[in-house]
Structures are given as structure tokens and as C-alpha cells.
Coordinates of C-alpha atoms in Angstrom, one line a residue:
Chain A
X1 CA 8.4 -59.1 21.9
X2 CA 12.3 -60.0 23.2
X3 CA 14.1 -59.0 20.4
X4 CA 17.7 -60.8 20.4
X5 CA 19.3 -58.3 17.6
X6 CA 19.6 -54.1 17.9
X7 CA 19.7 -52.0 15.2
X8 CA 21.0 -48.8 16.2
X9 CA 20.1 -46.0 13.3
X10 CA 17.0 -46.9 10.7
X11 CA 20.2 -46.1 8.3
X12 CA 22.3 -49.0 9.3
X13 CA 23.4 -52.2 7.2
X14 CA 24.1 -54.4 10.3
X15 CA 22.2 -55.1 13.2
X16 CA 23.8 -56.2 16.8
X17 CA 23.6 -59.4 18.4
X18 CA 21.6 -59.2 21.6
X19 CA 22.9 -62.8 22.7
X20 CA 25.2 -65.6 21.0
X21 CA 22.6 -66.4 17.7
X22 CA 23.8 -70.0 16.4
X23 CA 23.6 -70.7 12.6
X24 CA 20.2 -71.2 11.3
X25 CA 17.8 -69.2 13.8
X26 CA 15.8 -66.3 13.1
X27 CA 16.3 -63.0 14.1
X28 CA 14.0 -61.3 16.5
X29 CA 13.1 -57.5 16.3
X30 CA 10.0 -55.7 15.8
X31 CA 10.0 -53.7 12.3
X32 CA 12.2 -56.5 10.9
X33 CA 11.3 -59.2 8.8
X34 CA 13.1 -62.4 10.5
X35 CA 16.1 -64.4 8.5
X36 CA 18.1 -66.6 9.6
X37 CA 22.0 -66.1 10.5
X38 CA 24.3 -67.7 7.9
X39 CA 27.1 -68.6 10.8
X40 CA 26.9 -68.4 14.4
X41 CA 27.3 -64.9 15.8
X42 CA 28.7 -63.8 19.0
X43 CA 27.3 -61.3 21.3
X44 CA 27.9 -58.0 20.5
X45 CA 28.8 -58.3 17.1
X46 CA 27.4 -57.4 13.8
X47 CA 24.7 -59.2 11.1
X48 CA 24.5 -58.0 7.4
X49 CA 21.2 -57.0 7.4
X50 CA 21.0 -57.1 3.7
X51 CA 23.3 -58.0 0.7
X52 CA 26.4 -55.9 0.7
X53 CA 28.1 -55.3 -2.7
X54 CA 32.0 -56.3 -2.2
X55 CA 34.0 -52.5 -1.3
X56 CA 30.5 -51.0 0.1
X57 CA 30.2 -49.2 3.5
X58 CA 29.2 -50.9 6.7
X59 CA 26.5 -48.7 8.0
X60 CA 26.0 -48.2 11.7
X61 CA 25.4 -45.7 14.1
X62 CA 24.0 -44.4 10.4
X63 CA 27.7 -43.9 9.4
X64 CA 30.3 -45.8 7.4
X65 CA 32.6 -47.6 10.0
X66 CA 34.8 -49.5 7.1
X67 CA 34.3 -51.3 3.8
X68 CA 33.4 -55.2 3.0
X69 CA 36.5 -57.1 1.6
X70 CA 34.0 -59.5 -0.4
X71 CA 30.4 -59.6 -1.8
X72 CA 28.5 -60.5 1.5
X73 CA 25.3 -62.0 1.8
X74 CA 22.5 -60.6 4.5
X75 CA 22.5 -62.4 7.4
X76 CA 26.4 -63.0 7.1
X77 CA 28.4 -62.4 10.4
X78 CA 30.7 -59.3 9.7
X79 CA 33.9 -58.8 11.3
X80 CA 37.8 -58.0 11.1
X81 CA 37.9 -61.4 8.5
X82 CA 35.4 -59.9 6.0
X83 CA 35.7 -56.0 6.5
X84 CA 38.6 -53.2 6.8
X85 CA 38.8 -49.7 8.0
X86 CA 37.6 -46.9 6.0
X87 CA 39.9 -45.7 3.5
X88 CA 39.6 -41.9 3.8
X89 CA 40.4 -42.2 7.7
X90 CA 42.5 -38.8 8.7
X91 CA 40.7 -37.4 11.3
Chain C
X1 CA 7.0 -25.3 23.8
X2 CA 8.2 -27.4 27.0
X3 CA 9.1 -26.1 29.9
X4 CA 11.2 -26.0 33.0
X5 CA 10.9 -24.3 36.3
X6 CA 14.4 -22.7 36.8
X7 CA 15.8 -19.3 38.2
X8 CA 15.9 -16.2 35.6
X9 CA 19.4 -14.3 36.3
X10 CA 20.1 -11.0 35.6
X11 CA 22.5 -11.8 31.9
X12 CA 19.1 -13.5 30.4
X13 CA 20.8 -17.0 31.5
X14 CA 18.6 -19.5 33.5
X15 CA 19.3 -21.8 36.6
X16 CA 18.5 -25.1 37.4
X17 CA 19.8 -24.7 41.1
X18 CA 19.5 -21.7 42.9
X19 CA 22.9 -22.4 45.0
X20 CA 25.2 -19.9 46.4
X21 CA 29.0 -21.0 45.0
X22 CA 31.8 -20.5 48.0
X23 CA 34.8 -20.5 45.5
X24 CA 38.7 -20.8 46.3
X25 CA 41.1 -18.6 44.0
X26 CA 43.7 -21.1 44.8
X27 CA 44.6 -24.3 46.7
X28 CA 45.9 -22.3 49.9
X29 CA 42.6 -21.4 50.4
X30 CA 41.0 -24.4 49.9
X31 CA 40.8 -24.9 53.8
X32 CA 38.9 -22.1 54.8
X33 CA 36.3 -22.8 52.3
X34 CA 35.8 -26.2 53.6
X35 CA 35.2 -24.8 57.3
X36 CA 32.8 -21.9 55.7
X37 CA 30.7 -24.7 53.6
X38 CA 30.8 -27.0 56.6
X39 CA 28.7 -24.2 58.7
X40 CA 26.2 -23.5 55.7
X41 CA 25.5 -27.1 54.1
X42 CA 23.3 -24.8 51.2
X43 CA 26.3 -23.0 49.9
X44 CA 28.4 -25.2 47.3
X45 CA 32.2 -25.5 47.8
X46 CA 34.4 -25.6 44.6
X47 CA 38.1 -25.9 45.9
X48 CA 41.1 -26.8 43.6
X49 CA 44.6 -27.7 43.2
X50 CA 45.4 -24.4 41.2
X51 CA 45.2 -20.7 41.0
X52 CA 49.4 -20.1 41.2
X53 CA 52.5 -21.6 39.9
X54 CA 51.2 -21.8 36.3
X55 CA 52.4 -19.6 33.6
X56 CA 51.2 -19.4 30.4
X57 CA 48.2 -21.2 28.5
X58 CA 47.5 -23.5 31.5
X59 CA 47.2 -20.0 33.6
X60 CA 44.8 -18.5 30.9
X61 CA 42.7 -22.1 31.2
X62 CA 42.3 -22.1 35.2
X63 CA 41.5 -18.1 34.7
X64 CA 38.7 -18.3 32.5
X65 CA 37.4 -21.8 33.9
X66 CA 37.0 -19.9 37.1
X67 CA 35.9 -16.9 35.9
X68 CA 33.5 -18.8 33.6
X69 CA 32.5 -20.9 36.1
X70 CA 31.7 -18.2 38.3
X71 CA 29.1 -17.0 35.6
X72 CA 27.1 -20.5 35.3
X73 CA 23.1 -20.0 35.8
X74 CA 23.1 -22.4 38.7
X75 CA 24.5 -20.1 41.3
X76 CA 22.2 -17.6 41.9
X77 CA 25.6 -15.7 43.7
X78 CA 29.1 -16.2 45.0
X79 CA 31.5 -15.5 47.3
X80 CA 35.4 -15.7 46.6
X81 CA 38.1 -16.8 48.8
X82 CA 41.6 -16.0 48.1
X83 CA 45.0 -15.4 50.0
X84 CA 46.1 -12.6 48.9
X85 CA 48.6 -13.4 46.7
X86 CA 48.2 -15.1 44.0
X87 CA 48.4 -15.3 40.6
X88 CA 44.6 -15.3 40.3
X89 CA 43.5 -12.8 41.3
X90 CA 40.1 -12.7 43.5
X91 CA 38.7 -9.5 41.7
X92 CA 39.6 -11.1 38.5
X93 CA 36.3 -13.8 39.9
X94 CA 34.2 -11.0 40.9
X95 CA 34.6 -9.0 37.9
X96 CA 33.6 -12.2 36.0
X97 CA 30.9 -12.1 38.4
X98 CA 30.1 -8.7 37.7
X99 CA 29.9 -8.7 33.8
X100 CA 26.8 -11.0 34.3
X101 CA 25.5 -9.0 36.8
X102 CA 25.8 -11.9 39.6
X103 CA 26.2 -10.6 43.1
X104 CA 29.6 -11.8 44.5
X105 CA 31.3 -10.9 47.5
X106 CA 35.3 -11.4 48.1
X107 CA 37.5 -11.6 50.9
X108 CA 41.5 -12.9 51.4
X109 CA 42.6 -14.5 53.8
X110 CA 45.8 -12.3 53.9
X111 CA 43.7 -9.0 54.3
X112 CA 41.6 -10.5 57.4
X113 CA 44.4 -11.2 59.5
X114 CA 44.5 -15.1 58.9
X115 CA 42.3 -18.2 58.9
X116 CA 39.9 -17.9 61.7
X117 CA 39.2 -14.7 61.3
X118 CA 38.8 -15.2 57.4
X119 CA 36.4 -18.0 58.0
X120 CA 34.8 -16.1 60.5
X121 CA 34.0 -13.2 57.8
X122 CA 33.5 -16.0 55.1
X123 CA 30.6 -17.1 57.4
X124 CA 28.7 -14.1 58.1
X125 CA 28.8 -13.3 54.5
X126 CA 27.8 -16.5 53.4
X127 CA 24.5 -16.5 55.4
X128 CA 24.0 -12.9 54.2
X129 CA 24.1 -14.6 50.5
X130 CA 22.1 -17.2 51.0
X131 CA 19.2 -15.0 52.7
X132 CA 19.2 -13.5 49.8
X133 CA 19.3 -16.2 47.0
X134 CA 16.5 -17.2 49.2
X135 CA 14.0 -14.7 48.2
X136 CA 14.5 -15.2 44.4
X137 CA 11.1 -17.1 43.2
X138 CA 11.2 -19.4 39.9
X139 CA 10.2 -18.9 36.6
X140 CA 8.9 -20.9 34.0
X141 CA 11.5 -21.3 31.0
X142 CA 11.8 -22.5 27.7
X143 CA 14.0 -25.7 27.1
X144 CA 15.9 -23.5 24.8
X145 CA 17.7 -22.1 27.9
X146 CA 18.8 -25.7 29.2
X147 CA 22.5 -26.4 27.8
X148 CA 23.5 -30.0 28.6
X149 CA 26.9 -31.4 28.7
X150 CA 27.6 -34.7 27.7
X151 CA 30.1 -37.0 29.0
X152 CA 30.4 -40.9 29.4
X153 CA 33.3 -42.3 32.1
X154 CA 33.9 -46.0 33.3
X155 CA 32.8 -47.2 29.5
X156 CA 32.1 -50.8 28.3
X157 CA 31.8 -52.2 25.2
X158 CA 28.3 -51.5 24.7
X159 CA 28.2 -48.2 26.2
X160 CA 27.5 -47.0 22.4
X161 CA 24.6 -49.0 21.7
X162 CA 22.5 -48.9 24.7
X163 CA 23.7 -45.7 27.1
X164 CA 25.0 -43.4 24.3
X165 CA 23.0 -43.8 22.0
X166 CA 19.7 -42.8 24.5
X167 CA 21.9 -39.8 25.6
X168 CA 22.1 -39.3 21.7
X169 CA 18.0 -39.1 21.5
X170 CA 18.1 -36.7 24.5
X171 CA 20.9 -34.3 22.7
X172 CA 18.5 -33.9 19.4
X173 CA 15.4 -33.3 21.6
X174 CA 17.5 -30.7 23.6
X175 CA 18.5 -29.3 20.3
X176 CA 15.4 -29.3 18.4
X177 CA 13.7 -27.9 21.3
X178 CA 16.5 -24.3 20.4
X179 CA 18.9 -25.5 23.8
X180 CA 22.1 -26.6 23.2
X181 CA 24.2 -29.8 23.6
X182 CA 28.3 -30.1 24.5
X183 CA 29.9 -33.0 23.3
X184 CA 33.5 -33.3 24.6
X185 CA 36.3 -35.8 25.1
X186 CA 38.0 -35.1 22.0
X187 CA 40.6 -38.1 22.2
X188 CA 37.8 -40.2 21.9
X189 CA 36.4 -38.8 18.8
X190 CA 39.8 -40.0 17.4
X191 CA 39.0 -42.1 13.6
X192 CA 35.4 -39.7 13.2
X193 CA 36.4 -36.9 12.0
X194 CA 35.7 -37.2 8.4
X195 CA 32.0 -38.1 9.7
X196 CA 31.7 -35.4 11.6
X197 CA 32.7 -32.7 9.5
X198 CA 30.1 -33.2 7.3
X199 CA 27.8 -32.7 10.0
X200 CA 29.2 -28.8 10.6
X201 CA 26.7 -26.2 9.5
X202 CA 29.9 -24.1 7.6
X203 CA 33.4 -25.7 6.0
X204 CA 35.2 -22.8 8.8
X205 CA 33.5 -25.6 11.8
X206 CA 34.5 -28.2 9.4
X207 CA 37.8 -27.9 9.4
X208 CA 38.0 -27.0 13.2
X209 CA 36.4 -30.3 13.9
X210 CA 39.1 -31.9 11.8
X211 CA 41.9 -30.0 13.6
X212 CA 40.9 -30.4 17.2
X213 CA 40.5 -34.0 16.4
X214 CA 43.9 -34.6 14.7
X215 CA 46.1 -32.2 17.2
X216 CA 44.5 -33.9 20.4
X217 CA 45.7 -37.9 18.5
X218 CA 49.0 -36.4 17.9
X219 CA 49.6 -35.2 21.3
X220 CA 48.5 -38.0 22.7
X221 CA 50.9 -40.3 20.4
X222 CA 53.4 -37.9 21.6
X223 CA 52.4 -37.7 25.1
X224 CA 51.9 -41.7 25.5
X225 CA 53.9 -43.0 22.6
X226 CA 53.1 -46.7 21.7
X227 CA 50.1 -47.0 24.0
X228 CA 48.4 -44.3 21.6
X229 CA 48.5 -45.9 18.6
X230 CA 46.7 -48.9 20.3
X231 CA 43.9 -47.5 20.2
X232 CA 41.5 -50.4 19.4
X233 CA 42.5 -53.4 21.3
X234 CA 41.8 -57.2 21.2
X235 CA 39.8 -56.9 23.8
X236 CA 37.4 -54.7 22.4
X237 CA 37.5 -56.8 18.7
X238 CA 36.4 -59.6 20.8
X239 CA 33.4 -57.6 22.2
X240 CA 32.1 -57.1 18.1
X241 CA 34.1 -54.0 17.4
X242 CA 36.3 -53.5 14.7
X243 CA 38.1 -50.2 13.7
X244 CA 38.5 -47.2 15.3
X245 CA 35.8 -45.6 13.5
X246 CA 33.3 -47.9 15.2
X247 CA 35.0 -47.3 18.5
X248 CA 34.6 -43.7 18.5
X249 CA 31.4 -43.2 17.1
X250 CA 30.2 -45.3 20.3
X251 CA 31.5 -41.9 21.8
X252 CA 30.8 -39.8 19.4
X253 CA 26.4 -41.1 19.4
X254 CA 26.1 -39.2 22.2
X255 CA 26.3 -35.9 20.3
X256 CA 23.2 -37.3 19.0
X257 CA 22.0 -36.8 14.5
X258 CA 21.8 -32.6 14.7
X259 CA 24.2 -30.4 12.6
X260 CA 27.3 -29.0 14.8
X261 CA 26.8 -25.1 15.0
X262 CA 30.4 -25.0 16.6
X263 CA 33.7 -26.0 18.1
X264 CA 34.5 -24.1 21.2
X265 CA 37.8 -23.6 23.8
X266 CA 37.6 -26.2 27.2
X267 CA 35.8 -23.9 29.6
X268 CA 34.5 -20.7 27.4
X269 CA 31.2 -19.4 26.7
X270 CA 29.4 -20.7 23.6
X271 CA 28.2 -17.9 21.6
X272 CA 25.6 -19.7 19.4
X273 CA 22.9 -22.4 20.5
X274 CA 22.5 -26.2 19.1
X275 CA 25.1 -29.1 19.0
X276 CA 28.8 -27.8 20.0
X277 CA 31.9 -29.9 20.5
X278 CA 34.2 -28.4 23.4
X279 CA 37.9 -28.7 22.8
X280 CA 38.5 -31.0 25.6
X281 CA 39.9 -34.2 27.8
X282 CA 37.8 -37.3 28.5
X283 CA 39.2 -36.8 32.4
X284 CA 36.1 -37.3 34.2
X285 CA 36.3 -34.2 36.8
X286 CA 38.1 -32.3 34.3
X287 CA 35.7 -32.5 31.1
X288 CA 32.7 -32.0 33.9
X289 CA 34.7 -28.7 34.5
X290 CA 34.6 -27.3 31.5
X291 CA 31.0 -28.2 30.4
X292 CA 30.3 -26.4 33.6
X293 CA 32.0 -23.5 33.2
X294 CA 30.8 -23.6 29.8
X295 CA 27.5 -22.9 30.8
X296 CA 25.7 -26.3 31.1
X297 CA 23.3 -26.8 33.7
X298 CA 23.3 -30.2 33.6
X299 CA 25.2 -32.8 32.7
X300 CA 25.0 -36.4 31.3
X301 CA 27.0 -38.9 32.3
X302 CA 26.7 -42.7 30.5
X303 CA 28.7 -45.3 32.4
X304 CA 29.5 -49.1 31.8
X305 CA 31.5 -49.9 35.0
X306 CA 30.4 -47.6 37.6
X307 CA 31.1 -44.1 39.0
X308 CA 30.0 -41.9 42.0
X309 CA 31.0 -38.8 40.5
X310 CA 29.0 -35.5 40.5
X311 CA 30.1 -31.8 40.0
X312 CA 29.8 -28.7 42.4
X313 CA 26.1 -27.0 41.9
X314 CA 25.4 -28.8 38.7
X315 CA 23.2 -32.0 38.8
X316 CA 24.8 -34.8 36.8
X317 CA 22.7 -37.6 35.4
X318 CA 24.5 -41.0 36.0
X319 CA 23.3 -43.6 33.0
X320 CA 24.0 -47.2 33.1
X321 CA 24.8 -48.9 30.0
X322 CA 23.6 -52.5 31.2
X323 CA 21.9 -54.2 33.8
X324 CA 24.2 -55.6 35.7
X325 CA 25.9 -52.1 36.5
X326 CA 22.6 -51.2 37.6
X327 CA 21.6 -54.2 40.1
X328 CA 25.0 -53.6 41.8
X329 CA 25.2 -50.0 41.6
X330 CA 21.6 -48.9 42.3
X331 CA 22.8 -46.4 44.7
X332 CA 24.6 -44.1 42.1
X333 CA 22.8 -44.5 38.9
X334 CA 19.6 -42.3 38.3
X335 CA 18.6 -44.2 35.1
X336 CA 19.2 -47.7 33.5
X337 CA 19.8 -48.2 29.7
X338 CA 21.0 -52.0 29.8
X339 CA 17.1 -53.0 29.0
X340 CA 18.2 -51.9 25.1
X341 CA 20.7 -54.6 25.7
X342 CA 18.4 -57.3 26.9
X343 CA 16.4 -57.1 24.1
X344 CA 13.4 -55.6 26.4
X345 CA 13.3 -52.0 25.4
X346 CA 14.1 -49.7 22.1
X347 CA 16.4 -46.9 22.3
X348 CA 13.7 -44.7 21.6
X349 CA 11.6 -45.5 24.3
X350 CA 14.6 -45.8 26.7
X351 CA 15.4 -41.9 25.4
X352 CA 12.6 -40.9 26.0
X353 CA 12.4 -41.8 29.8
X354 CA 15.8 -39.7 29.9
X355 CA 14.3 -36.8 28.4
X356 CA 11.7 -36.9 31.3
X357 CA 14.1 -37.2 33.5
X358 CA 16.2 -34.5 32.6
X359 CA 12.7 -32.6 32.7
X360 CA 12.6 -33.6 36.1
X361 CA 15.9 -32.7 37.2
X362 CA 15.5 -29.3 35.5
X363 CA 12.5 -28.9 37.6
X364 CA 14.5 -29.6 40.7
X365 CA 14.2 -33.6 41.1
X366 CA 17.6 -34.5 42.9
X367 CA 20.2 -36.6 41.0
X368 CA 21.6 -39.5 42.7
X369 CA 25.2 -37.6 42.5
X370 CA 23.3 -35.0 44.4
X371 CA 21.3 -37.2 47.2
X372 CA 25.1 -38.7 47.7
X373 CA 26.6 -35.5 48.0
X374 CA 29.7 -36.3 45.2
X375 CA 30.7 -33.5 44.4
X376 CA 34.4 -34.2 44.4
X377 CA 37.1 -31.0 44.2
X378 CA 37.1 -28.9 41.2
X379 CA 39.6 -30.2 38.2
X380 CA 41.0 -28.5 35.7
X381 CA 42.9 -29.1 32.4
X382 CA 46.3 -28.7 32.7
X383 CA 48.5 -28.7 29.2
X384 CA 51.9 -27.9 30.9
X385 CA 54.0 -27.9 34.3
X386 CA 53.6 -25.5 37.2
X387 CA 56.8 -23.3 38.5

């Protein structure tokens, strides 16, 4: 099975966008249930995998790469417009 | 347990390569190295651009990346080249040599009465070296003996989700099999330490991972200035990323899920097994350096936009991070990871190819760096100026 999304640690909350996905189709990877994408989603770029409570962490590579600015709904395209950088970033 | 075919040494230590290292002591005797290899294509040739005119710490980290160096499994014995005088001196190699009971011969060019004459010499006892490396017969070893650095040069954006990430699989396996794993390129651990350091098997490697993180940032904002502090650009927010964190940890994947047992110096010899970081630059020739003369046998390289580069007596893996690199780049790259991207393959399965194929290379298998002969000159980290 062509799988057009990546999830890169069985801990992420996003999955990766293996092509440009346009608004309405399904995603495609095996051990996921398919859902459709709420927007369209460019290549590369991340999918809420499930519902994400507004200040929670965005999970990938299994580890918090920043915070949600709202309550975002799975399938939801996240980037720079709905998520910031983690707030204990020192090192 | 897995197991590799490599060459015991007399320390406990294990080769991969069973080479015999011809080794300047500093760039004015680069030249007669070059004509001694030329006559003896088994001996490896590790020239350089230092060895005198350095003071300091940058003289304490060409000392004991040489001498270090010098002690790596993968040359079964070595013979130094110096000219007699400089600052580094050639006994200083062969009683690094020594302390691991490696035979090493030494001559300067000074002493013999000039070039000829010192290749001449450099010759005879080259042969005599590799005569003898000859006759040493493999063993069978336990992984636990492999250490493998890890490096990625030439990156792309999705170096971190297809080639990292299977180097990543490869570094747990290495680990969980009792070897060891070295990641590097602190700068671009930059935004990762407060992940990382939970990671550290005590608070002491903790707080190192925090400080080597946060000195190597603040050099480099006061090294570079502006440029540092851009250190996620549009470019890359267009590609799906979007804050440093997620930058780095494309880097930082490579270092694989296992706890870090240590943070160690650029060049020295790790004193425990399992996942390190080395104190180091992302420099291509110069990172490869220190994993080298850290120890590592071999050395994993992950690259998005293409590179030829290998190291002197230690096989490098070259990894592509998508397909296209690999189509036009065939030539140089000994395993392709852009099927992840395509949607074709999982990392696991991709990882799990590398892991037979660093078997395989263990075992002797050639690495396209290798086959290509791209070795390149020996480069090492510099912090200040030479006099």
C-alpha cells in the first residue's frame, strides 16, 4: 500500500505529508485508520493526527517541538499560524 | 549475539580494516607521505594542514586527534613521518602507538638527510609493515566492539524523516547490541537540549549536554553575529518546519531513542559504551576526524544534496535522504532512504536494510567512499589562530 502521510515515532501527534493532500481526502498509511484533511496540506508539512487540547505539545520525532495556540481538531494542518515554540527552550 | 568478522588488536579493540596508516606529524611532511603511499596503494595516507604554529588548546586538539587517531582498531600498524622539528612531536605518535600496543615505526625527514632519501626509508619500511599486517587472520567479534559515528552533511529538508531517522534505527540496534554510537555536530543540536537531557543516564551528563549545547550557540552568535540567530529560515518554514526544535531534532534522530551514557571531548577516547555525544563541529572532514580518532570504525553519513566524501582507513556509509539524490548520484551513495519519502517503504524496514549493510561493511564489503578512493586530507578542529 502507497502510503501519502509518515509518521515518524509511534509517540507522535502529527503525521507528514508525503505529497500535497487537498481538503477532503483520506490519509493513506498502514496501522492508521484513514480521515480526511480538514484544509489542504503541503508537502512536508504536518497533520494533527488526533484532537489537540489548546497549549498541548506537538509530538514528533516522539518529542515536543512547540505548543498549539488553539484547540485543534485531528486532521487540522499545523503550522507557524496555529503553533509556537516551546516555552522552556534554553538549550 | 551478531557478529562481525574484524581484526582483534593487542588493547582488546577490534578492526574493521586491517590497513597500515602512513601518518604526517605536520604539513611539511605531507609530501613525502604522498610519494611513500603512491608506491604502496594498501597503506592509507593521512596528511594535514597542522602539527606547528598552534599554541594552546588548538595544539592540545591536533595532539590528541593524532595520537588518538593513531590508536583507532582499523590500522592494524603505523608508520610516522615527521620533519624534525616540529611542535608535534613524532615520538609523541608512536608513544600513542605504543600505549595500545600497535606497532609503529617513525622516521624524520630532517634525520634522513632530506626527501628522497626519507621517502626512500619510508618505503622500505612501509612494505616491511604491510608484510606484516598481512599475516594477521580475522576473528569473529561481537557487535559490541563496533563504535559507529554518525554524521549527516549536504542536508535537505527531509533529511530527518527519511535518512536520519533510519540512521536513528541503526544507532539503537548498535546500542542494544552493547556497541556504541557518536552523535556529533553540536551546533546543530542547537533548540534540543532540554529533550535531550532527559535522555542522560545521570543529572552530571545532563548538565554537560546542556552546556556543550549552549557554549557551542553562543560562540557561534559571537563568531557569526546575525547569521546565527537565523537559525530557522523561510526557506525551511516553507518545507513544513517550524521552530528550531523541530529543526534540530531532524539532526538530533540520528542519535537514535537510547539513553546518552556520555558527553565526550572532539577526538578523545570514550570510556564507557552506548549512545555518546562528542563535543564537536558539523565540518564534514572535521567531525569525521574526531569520530575517527574517537575510536569509531565506521561511520554514517546521511545526505540530501550529495557528497563524495570518505575518511582515511575508515569506511563511511553515504545515505541518501531522497530519490532523486540517488538517481543522479548513484555513484557515491551506498544506500537510498528517499523510498520512506515516496510513501513506498517504512523507516523500519529501510533501517533495517542499513543495519545489514553496516553488517556487511563490518565484514569487509567496500563502501562506495572506499571503491572511489575519497579519502580527502585529514581535518582538524581548530578553535583559535596559528603563530
Amino acid at each position: 500500500m502507497k502510503r501519502n502521510v509518515l509518521i515518524v515515532n509511534q509517540k507522535d501527534n502529527v503525521i507528514i505529508a508525503l505529497e500535497d493532500i487537498k481538503k477532503g481526502s483520506e490519509i493513506l498509511s498502514p496501522g492508521i485508520e484513514s480521515f480526511p484533511v480538514l484544509s489542504d496540506i503541503p508537502y512536508g508539512h504536518k497533520i494533527a493526527l488526533t484532537d489537540i487540547r489548546k497549549g498541548s505539545d506537538v509530538l514528533k520525532y516522539g518529542e515536543p517541538i512547540g505548543q498549539v495556540k488553539s484547540d485543534i481538531k485531528k486532521g487540522t494542518w499545523i503550522h507557524i499560524h496555529n503553533m509556537g515554540s516551546y516555552k522552556n527552550n534554553l538549550a | 549475539m551478531e557478529a562481525f568478522k574484524g581484526y582483534g588488536r593487542a588493547d582488546g579493540r577490534v578492526g574493521i580494516r586491517n590497513h597500515v596508516a602512513v601518518v604526517s606529524t605536520v604539513s611539511c611532511a605531507n609530501g613525502v607521505v604522498d610519494k611513500i603511499c603512491a608506491e604502496i596503494p594498501e597503506t592509507v595516507k593521512i596528511i594535514h594542514a597542522n602539527g606547528c604554529g598552534r599554541g594552546g588548546e588548538d595544539l592540545r586538539i591536533h595532539s590528541r586527534t593524532l595520537q588518538n587517531l593513531c590508536k583507532n582498531p582499523n590500522f592494524a600498524s603505523i608508520l610516522v613521518v615527521g620533519l624534525g622539528c616540529e611542535i608535534i612531536p613524532v615520538d609523541s605518535l608512536n608513544k600513542a602507538a605504543a600505549s595500545v600496543r600497535k606497532p609503529a615505526e617513525r622516521l624524520t625527514i630532517q634525520a634522513e638527510g632530506g626527501s628522497e632519501q626519507a621517502i626512500k626509508k619510508g618505503i622500505e619500511i612501509a612494505n616491511k609493515l604491510v608484510e606484516e599486517a598481512k599475516k594477521i587472520e580475522p576473528g569473529i567479534f561481537p557487535f559490541s566492539q563496533l563504535a559507529i559515528g554518525l554524521k549527516c552533511g549536504g542536508s535537505d529538508a527531509f533529511s530527518g524523516l527519511s535518512a536520519n531517522s533510519a540512521i536513528g534505527f541503526s544507532s539503537d540496534w548498535i546500542v542494544d547490541q552493547g556497541g556504541s554510537a557518536l552523535l556529533t555536530e553540536v551546533e546543530e543540536l542547537n533548540g534540543t537540549g532540554h529533550i535531550l537531557r532527559k535522555r542522560a543516564v545521570n543529572e552530571d551528563i545532563a548538565k554537560r549536554i546542556e552546556t556543550v549545547i549552549l557554549r557551542t550557540k553562543k560562540e557561534a552568535e559571537e563568531i557569526l553575529g546575525d547569521i546565527a540567530k537565523i537559525m530557522i529560515t523561510p526557506g525551511n518554514m516553507k518545507g513544513g518546519m517550524t521552530t528550531i526544535v523541530e529543526k534540530s531534532l531532524g539532526s538530533a534522530v540520528k542519535g537514535g531513542t537510547r539513553p546518552i551514557s556520555d558527553v565526550i571531548e572532539y577526538a578523545d577516547t570514550p570510556k564507557k559504551n552506548g549512545l555518546m555525544i562528542m563535543d564537536g563541529p558539523g565540518y564534514d572532514p572535521e567531525a569525521m576526524a574526531g569520530l575517527a580518532a574517537a575510536g569509531c570504525q565506521l561511520i554514517l553519513f546521511s545526505t540530501g544534496r550529495g557528497t563524495p566524501l570518505g575518511f582515511p582507513g575508515v569506511p563511511v556509509v553515504k545515505i541518501s535522504s531522497n530519490n532523486r539524490l540517488y538517481d543522479h548520484f548513484k555513484g557515491d551513495i551506498d544506500i537510498n532512504t528517499g523510498t520512506i519519502l515516496d510513501g513506498t517503504r517504512t523507516i523500519e524496514e529501510v533501517g533495517t536494510d542499513l543495519v545489514d549493510l553496516i553488517k556487511n561493511t563490518a565484514d569487509g564489503m567496500q563502501t562506495k567512499a572506499e571503491l572511489n578512493k575519497q579519502d580527502g586530507i585529514l581535518c582538524m578542529y581548530n578553535r583559535y589562530r596559528s603563530f
